[in-house]
mmCIF file of C-alpha atoms in Angstrom:
data_model
loop_
_atom_site.group_PDB
_atom_site.id
_atom_site.type_symbol
_atom_site.label_atom_id
_atom_site.label_comp_id
_atom_site.label_asym_id
_atom_site.label_seq_id
_atom_site.Cartn_x
_atom_site.Cartn_y
_atom_site.Cartn_z
ATOM 1 C CA ALA A 6 71.839 55.931 57.450
ATOM 2 C CA GLN A 7 70.674 53.977 60.301
ATOM 3 C CA SER A 8 67.275 52.144 60.315
ATOM 4 C CA VAL A 9 65.210 49.961 62.368
ATOM 5 C CA THR A 10 62.606 47.355 61.207
ATOM 6 C CA GLN A 11 60.004 45.743 63.365
ATOM 7 C CA PRO A 12 58.282 43.435 61.073
ATOM 8 C CA ASP A 13 55.333 42.593 63.372
ATOM 9 C CA ILE A 14 52.729 45.447 63.715
ATOM 10 C CA HIS A 15 50.436 43.538 65.833
ATOM 11 C CA ILE A 16 51.109 40.444 68.052
ATOM 12 C CA THR A 17 48.514 38.588 70.254
ATOM 13 C CA VAL A 18 49.565 36.021 72.939
ATOM 14 C CA SER A 19 47.879 34.428 75.662
ATOM 15 C CA GLU A 20 48.505 35.326 79.227
ATOM 16 C CA GLY A 21 51.369 33.021 80.447
ATOM 17 C CA ALA A 22 52.672 32.351 76.977
ATOM 18 C CA SER A 23 56.246 33.262 76.102
ATOM 19 C CA LEU A 24 56.911 36.410 73.684
ATOM 20 C CA GLU A 25 59.298 37.394 71.261
ATOM 21 C CA LEU A 26 59.284 40.657 69.533
ATOM 22 C CA ARG A 27 61.477 41.106 66.458
ATOM 23 C CA CYS A 28 63.735 43.874 65.762
ATOM 24 C CA ASN A 29 66.366 44.243 62.967
ATOM 25 C CA TYR A 30 68.606 47.178 62.524
ATOM 26 C CA SER A 31 70.913 48.754 59.946
ATOM 27 C CA TYR A 32 73.858 50.728 61.370
ATOM 28 C CA GLY A 33 77.603 51.002 60.087
ATOM 29 C CA ALA A 34 79.372 50.816 63.409
ATOM 30 C CA THR A 35 78.716 49.023 66.804
ATOM 31 C CA PRO A 36 75.133 49.979 67.519
ATOM 32 C CA TYR A 37 73.594 51.198 70.778
ATOM 33 C CA LEU A 38 70.213 49.416 70.915
ATOM 34 C CA PHE A 39 67.251 50.053 73.126
ATOM 35 C CA TRP A 40 63.659 48.623 73.656
ATOM 36 C CA TYR A 41 60.994 51.043 74.897
ATOM 37 C CA VAL A 42 57.404 50.400 75.949
ATOM 38 C CA GLN A 43 54.532 52.694 75.793
ATOM 39 C CA SER A 44 51.411 52.008 77.531
ATOM 40 C CA PRO A 45 48.272 53.707 76.488
ATOM 41 C CA GLY A 46 48.244 57.327 77.029
ATOM 42 C CA GLN A 47 51.843 57.211 78.565
ATOM 43 C CA GLY A 48 55.170 58.246 77.588
ATOM 44 C CA LEU A 49 58.038 55.995 76.731
ATOM 45 C CA GLN A 50 59.634 53.815 79.378
ATOM 46 C CA LEU A 51 63.041 52.167 78.898
ATOM 47 C CA LEU A 52 63.045 48.501 79.209
ATOM 48 C CA LEU A 53 66.667 47.703 78.419
ATOM 49 C CA LYS A 54 69.649 48.766 76.357
ATOM 50 C CA TYR A 55 72.741 47.375 74.895
ATOM 51 C CA PHE A 56 75.912 49.155 74.595
ATOM 52 C CA SER A 57 78.664 46.538 74.686
ATOM 53 C CA GLY A 58 79.729 43.374 76.501
ATOM 54 C CA ASP A 59 77.302 40.480 77.234
ATOM 55 C CA THR A 60 74.982 40.027 74.187
ATOM 56 C CA LEU A 61 72.050 39.087 76.499
ATOM 57 C CA VAL A 62 70.780 41.821 78.438
ATOM 58 C CA GLN A 63 68.316 41.880 81.299
ATOM 59 C CA GLY A 64 65.728 44.456 81.714
ATOM 60 C CA ILE A 65 62.869 45.636 83.855
ATOM 61 C CA LYS A 66 59.494 43.698 84.130
ATOM 62 C CA GLY A 67 61.067 40.496 83.359
ATOM 63 C CA PHE A 68 62.339 41.283 79.825
ATOM 64 C CA GLU A 69 65.418 40.404 78.161
ATOM 65 C CA ALA A 70 66.868 40.908 74.614
ATOM 66 C CA GLU A 71 69.821 39.202 72.748
ATOM 67 C CA PHE A 72 72.060 41.226 70.391
ATOM 68 C CA LYS A 73 73.076 39.091 67.328
ATOM 69 C CA ARG A 74 75.511 41.108 65.178
ATOM 70 C CA SER A 75 75.556 38.407 62.509
ATOM 71 C CA GLN A 76 71.767 38.832 62.083
ATOM 72 C CA SER A 77 71.620 42.481 62.836
ATOM 73 C CA SER A 78 68.863 41.667 65.380
ATOM 74 C CA PHE A 79 67.998 42.683 68.938
ATOM 75 C CA ASN A 80 64.896 40.538 69.690
ATOM 76 C CA LEU A 81 62.921 41.148 72.865
ATOM 77 C CA ARG A 82 61.805 38.243 74.883
ATOM 78 C CA LYS A 83 59.782 37.361 77.907
ATOM 79 C CA PRO A 84 59.150 33.768 79.302
ATOM 80 C CA SER A 85 55.590 34.324 80.534
ATOM 81 C CA VAL A 86 53.532 37.367 79.735
ATOM 82 C CA HIS A 87 51.241 39.103 81.895
ATOM 83 C CA TRP A 88 47.960 41.090 80.896
ATOM 84 C CA SER A 89 49.676 44.202 82.069
ATOM 85 C CA ASP A 90 52.343 43.899 79.413
ATOM 86 C CA ALA A 91 49.796 44.903 76.707
ATOM 87 C CA ALA A 92 51.381 47.928 75.314
ATOM 88 C CA GLU A 93 53.288 49.203 72.307
ATOM 89 C CA TYR A 94 56.881 48.233 71.907
ATOM 90 C CA PHE A 95 59.546 50.222 70.228
ATOM 91 C CA CYS A 96 63.101 49.043 69.213
ATOM 92 C CA ALA A 97 65.491 51.913 68.690
ATOM 93 C CA VAL A 98 69.257 52.281 67.570
ATOM 94 C CA GLY A 99 71.357 55.154 68.772
ATOM 95 C CA SER A 100 74.080 56.804 67.001
ATOM 96 C CA ILE A 101 76.534 59.091 68.756
ATOM 97 C CA LEU A 102 76.521 62.679 67.824
ATOM 98 C CA THR A 103 79.612 64.880 67.419
ATOM 99 C CA GLY A 104 79.974 66.484 70.685
ATOM 100 C CA GLY A 105 78.121 64.040 72.774
ATOM 101 C CA GLY A 106 74.321 62.806 73.069
ATOM 102 C CA ASN A 107 72.915 60.185 70.945
ATOM 103 C CA LYS A 108 70.151 60.301 68.232
ATOM 104 C CA LEU A 109 67.621 57.615 68.477
ATOM 105 C CA THR A 110 66.153 56.107 65.271
ATOM 106 C CA PHE A 111 62.862 54.107 66.149
ATOM 107 C CA GLY A 112 61.216 51.346 64.552
ATOM 108 C CA THR A 113 57.589 51.614 63.689
ATOM 109 C CA GLY A 114 56.481 49.649 66.806
ATOM 110 C CA THR A 115 54.801 46.415 67.512
ATOM 111 C CA GLN A 116 51.341 46.525 69.304
ATOM 112 C CA LEU A 117 51.020 43.726 71.821
ATOM 113 C CA LYS A 118 47.743 42.303 72.901
ATOM 114 C CA VAL A 119 47.340 39.909 75.851
ATOM 115 C CA GLU A 120 44.474 37.423 75.735
ATOM 116 C CA LEU A 121 43.327 36.333 79.318
ATOM 117 C CA GLU B 3 61.602 63.144 91.426
ATOM 118 C CA ALA B 4 63.728 63.049 88.208
ATOM 119 C CA GLN B 5 61.439 63.932 85.418
ATOM 120 C CA VAL B 6 60.804 65.672 81.908
ATOM 121 C CA THR B 7 57.620 67.536 81.878
ATOM 122 C CA GLN B 8 55.601 68.920 78.955
ATOM 123 C CA ASN B 9 52.994 71.606 78.841
ATOM 124 C CA PRO B 10 50.333 71.549 77.597
ATOM 125 C CA ARG B 11 49.313 67.642 77.394
ATOM 126 C CA TYR B 12 46.695 68.399 74.965
ATOM 127 C CA LEU B 13 46.212 71.155 72.568
ATOM 128 C CA ILE B 14 43.622 71.897 69.876
ATOM 129 C CA THR B 15 44.387 74.874 67.726
ATOM 130 C CA VAL B 16 43.557 76.364 64.252
ATOM 131 C CA THR B 17 45.892 76.584 61.083
ATOM 132 C CA GLY B 18 48.470 79.562 61.379
ATOM 133 C CA LYS B 19 48.022 80.264 65.062
ATOM 134 C CA LYS B 20 51.513 80.290 66.611
ATOM 135 C CA LEU B 21 51.907 78.015 69.590
ATOM 136 C CA THR B 22 54.643 76.839 71.890
ATOM 137 C CA VAL B 23 55.079 73.560 73.514
ATOM 138 C CA THR B 24 57.141 73.776 76.727
ATOM 139 C CA CYS B 25 59.712 71.073 77.885
ATOM 140 C CA SER B 26 61.543 71.015 81.112
ATOM 141 C CA GLN B 27 63.757 68.560 82.718
ATOM 142 C CA ASN B 28 65.352 68.551 86.229
ATOM 143 C CA MET B 29 68.133 66.128 85.964
ATOM 144 C CA ASN B 30 70.736 68.689 84.741
ATOM 145 C CA HIS B 31 70.908 66.757 81.376
ATOM 146 C CA GLU B 32 72.803 68.456 78.559
ATOM 147 C CA TYR B 33 71.126 66.724 75.763
ATOM 148 C CA MET B 34 67.511 67.371 74.899
ATOM 149 C CA SER B 35 65.387 66.325 71.941
ATOM 150 C CA TRP B 36 61.909 66.554 70.345
ATOM 151 C CA TYR B 37 60.187 63.765 68.424
ATOM 152 C CA ARG B 38 56.802 63.371 66.995
ATOM 153 C CA GLN B 39 54.828 60.181 66.823
ATOM 154 C CA ASP B 40 52.648 59.225 63.932
ATOM 155 C CA PRO B 41 50.725 55.868 63.569
ATOM 156 C CA GLY B 42 52.808 53.521 61.427
ATOM 157 C CA LEU B 43 55.747 55.815 61.369
ATOM 158 C CA GLY B 44 57.151 55.379 65.051
ATOM 159 C CA LEU B 45 59.002 58.449 66.427
ATOM 160 C CA ARG B 46 60.941 60.667 64.394
ATOM 161 C CA GLN B 47 63.371 63.342 65.628
ATOM 162 C CA ILE B 48 62.545 67.069 64.950
ATOM 163 C CA TYR B 49 65.253 68.861 66.599
ATOM 164 C CA TYR B 50 67.832 68.356 69.283
ATOM 165 C CA SER B 51 70.198 70.383 71.487
ATOM 166 C CA MET B 52 73.679 69.403 72.767
ATOM 167 C CA ASN B 53 73.603 72.149 75.358
ATOM 168 C CA VAL B 54 72.778 75.683 75.968
ATOM 169 C CA GLU B 55 72.625 77.826 72.486
ATOM 170 C CA VAL B 56 73.466 74.632 70.758
ATOM 171 C CA THR B 57 70.682 73.138 68.480
ATOM 172 C CA ASP B 58 70.450 71.292 65.362
ATOM 173 C CA LYS B 59 67.913 69.647 63.076
ATOM 174 C CA GLY B 60 66.677 66.100 63.261
ATOM 175 C CA ASP B 61 65.013 64.222 60.463
ATOM 176 C CA VAL B 62 61.739 66.362 60.285
ATOM 177 C CA PRO B 63 62.377 69.882 61.138
ATOM 178 C CA GLU B 64 60.158 71.563 58.535
ATOM 179 C CA GLY B 65 57.648 73.910 60.061
ATOM 180 C CA TYR B 66 59.405 73.718 63.622
ATOM 181 C CA LYS B 67 61.695 76.020 65.732
ATOM 182 C CA VAL B 68 63.375 75.435 68.905
ATOM 183 C CA SER B 69 65.512 77.501 71.530
ATOM 184 C CA ARG B 70 67.764 76.570 74.255
ATOM 185 C CA LYS B 71 68.447 79.615 76.570
ATOM 186 C CA GLU B 72 68.442 77.591 79.677
ATOM 187 C CA LYS B 73 69.911 74.243 80.397
ATOM 188 C CA ARG B 74 66.674 72.848 81.698
ATOM 189 C CA ASN B 75 64.151 74.107 79.130
ATOM 190 C CA PHE B 76 63.804 73.208 75.594
ATOM 191 C CA PRO B 77 60.586 74.709 73.855
ATOM 192 C CA LEU B 78 59.170 73.605 70.551
ATOM 193 C CA ILE B 79 57.493 76.447 68.599
ATOM 194 C CA LEU B 80 55.292 76.059 65.674
ATOM 195 C CA GLU B 81 55.012 79.533 64.303
ATOM 196 C CA SER B 82 52.277 78.784 61.682
ATOM 197 C CA PRO B 83 50.847 75.222 62.436
ATOM 198 C CA SER B 84 49.349 73.307 59.582
ATOM 199 C CA PRO B 85 47.237 70.142 59.876
ATOM 200 C CA ASN B 86 49.886 67.838 59.019
ATOM 201 C CA GLN B 87 51.475 68.930 62.108
ATOM 202 C CA THR B 88 48.749 67.029 64.096
ATOM 203 C CA SER B 89 50.684 64.558 66.172
ATOM 204 C CA LEU B 90 51.825 63.347 69.471
ATOM 205 C CA TYR B 91 54.912 65.111 70.571
ATOM 206 C CA PHE B 92 57.566 63.895 72.968
ATOM 207 C CA CYS B 93 60.409 65.736 74.674
ATOM 208 C CA ALA B 94 63.416 63.731 75.788
ATOM 209 C CA SER B 95 66.633 64.232 77.763
ATOM 210 C CA SER B 96 69.878 62.639 78.498
ATOM 211 C CA LEU B 97 73.364 63.096 79.643
ATOM 212 C CA ARG B 98 76.116 63.394 77.177
ATOM 213 C CA ASP B 99 78.331 60.965 79.019
ATOM 214 C CA ARG B 100 79.021 57.820 76.848
ATOM 215 C CA ASP B 101 77.997 55.470 79.549
ATOM 216 C CA SER B 102 74.698 57.320 80.142
ATOM 217 C CA TYR B 103 72.945 57.433 76.812
ATOM 218 C CA GLU B 104 69.482 56.540 78.050
ATOM 219 C CA GLN B 105 67.006 59.131 76.980
ATOM 220 C CA TYR B 106 64.219 59.994 79.371
ATOM 221 C CA PHE B 107 60.926 60.931 77.906
ATOM 222 C CA GLY B 108 58.232 63.404 78.822
ATOM 223 C CA PRO B 109 54.524 62.317 79.026
ATOM 224 C CA GLY B 110 53.817 63.594 75.597
ATOM 225 C CA THR B 111 51.634 66.371 74.077
ATOM 226 C CA ARG B 112 48.771 65.571 71.825
ATOM 227 C CA LEU B 113 48.487 68.386 69.172
ATOM 228 C CA THR B 114 45.653 68.793 66.832
ATOM 229 C CA VAL B 115 45.649 71.454 64.162
ATOM 230 C CA THR B 116 42.201 72.058 62.392
#
């Protein structure tokens, strides 16, 4: 069965500092990988996704993530964090369902706090 | 505007009183799904639907029912809610096209069962 591990429950960074959120997955085939962000009281917004091709993917809001098959990782990075980035971040792996569509398995999330 | 809507956004109810949370999408998506979010557990899939009249269980289906009579709607039914169903619920939809597997999420419904 597929699974996702986000080892950091909470992370605090200073505004302007770089950020890396860790994500490790377990999946038998080529994974479909996603990062979502959830701001307080809001739904989930897709930051970026990896299906195939270039292992470094760019997303919205200046985020990027790198797929490393050998490490089963899909870490999220941002070179300079803004106070508005404070939110909860979820990594997810998608498996293709018979007949189409995909099932997302989420990690437990990483809560990001940004110090001014 | 392309969106997934859920109603109600907040609901407080008592044990055993049947309730329905509605979900509607205007993107003509075939695939729809319900998740619940609990602290420390992330989001877990409850049920999903590939298309009209096609539904299947996710990881945590006990205590829930769904139906898909129309393509745009996918209501979640709790026939006899219990306190352990207190949670934040999200509906999501996506195309079934292999190149379009991004799931779009609704704003969430916070349910409290006392």
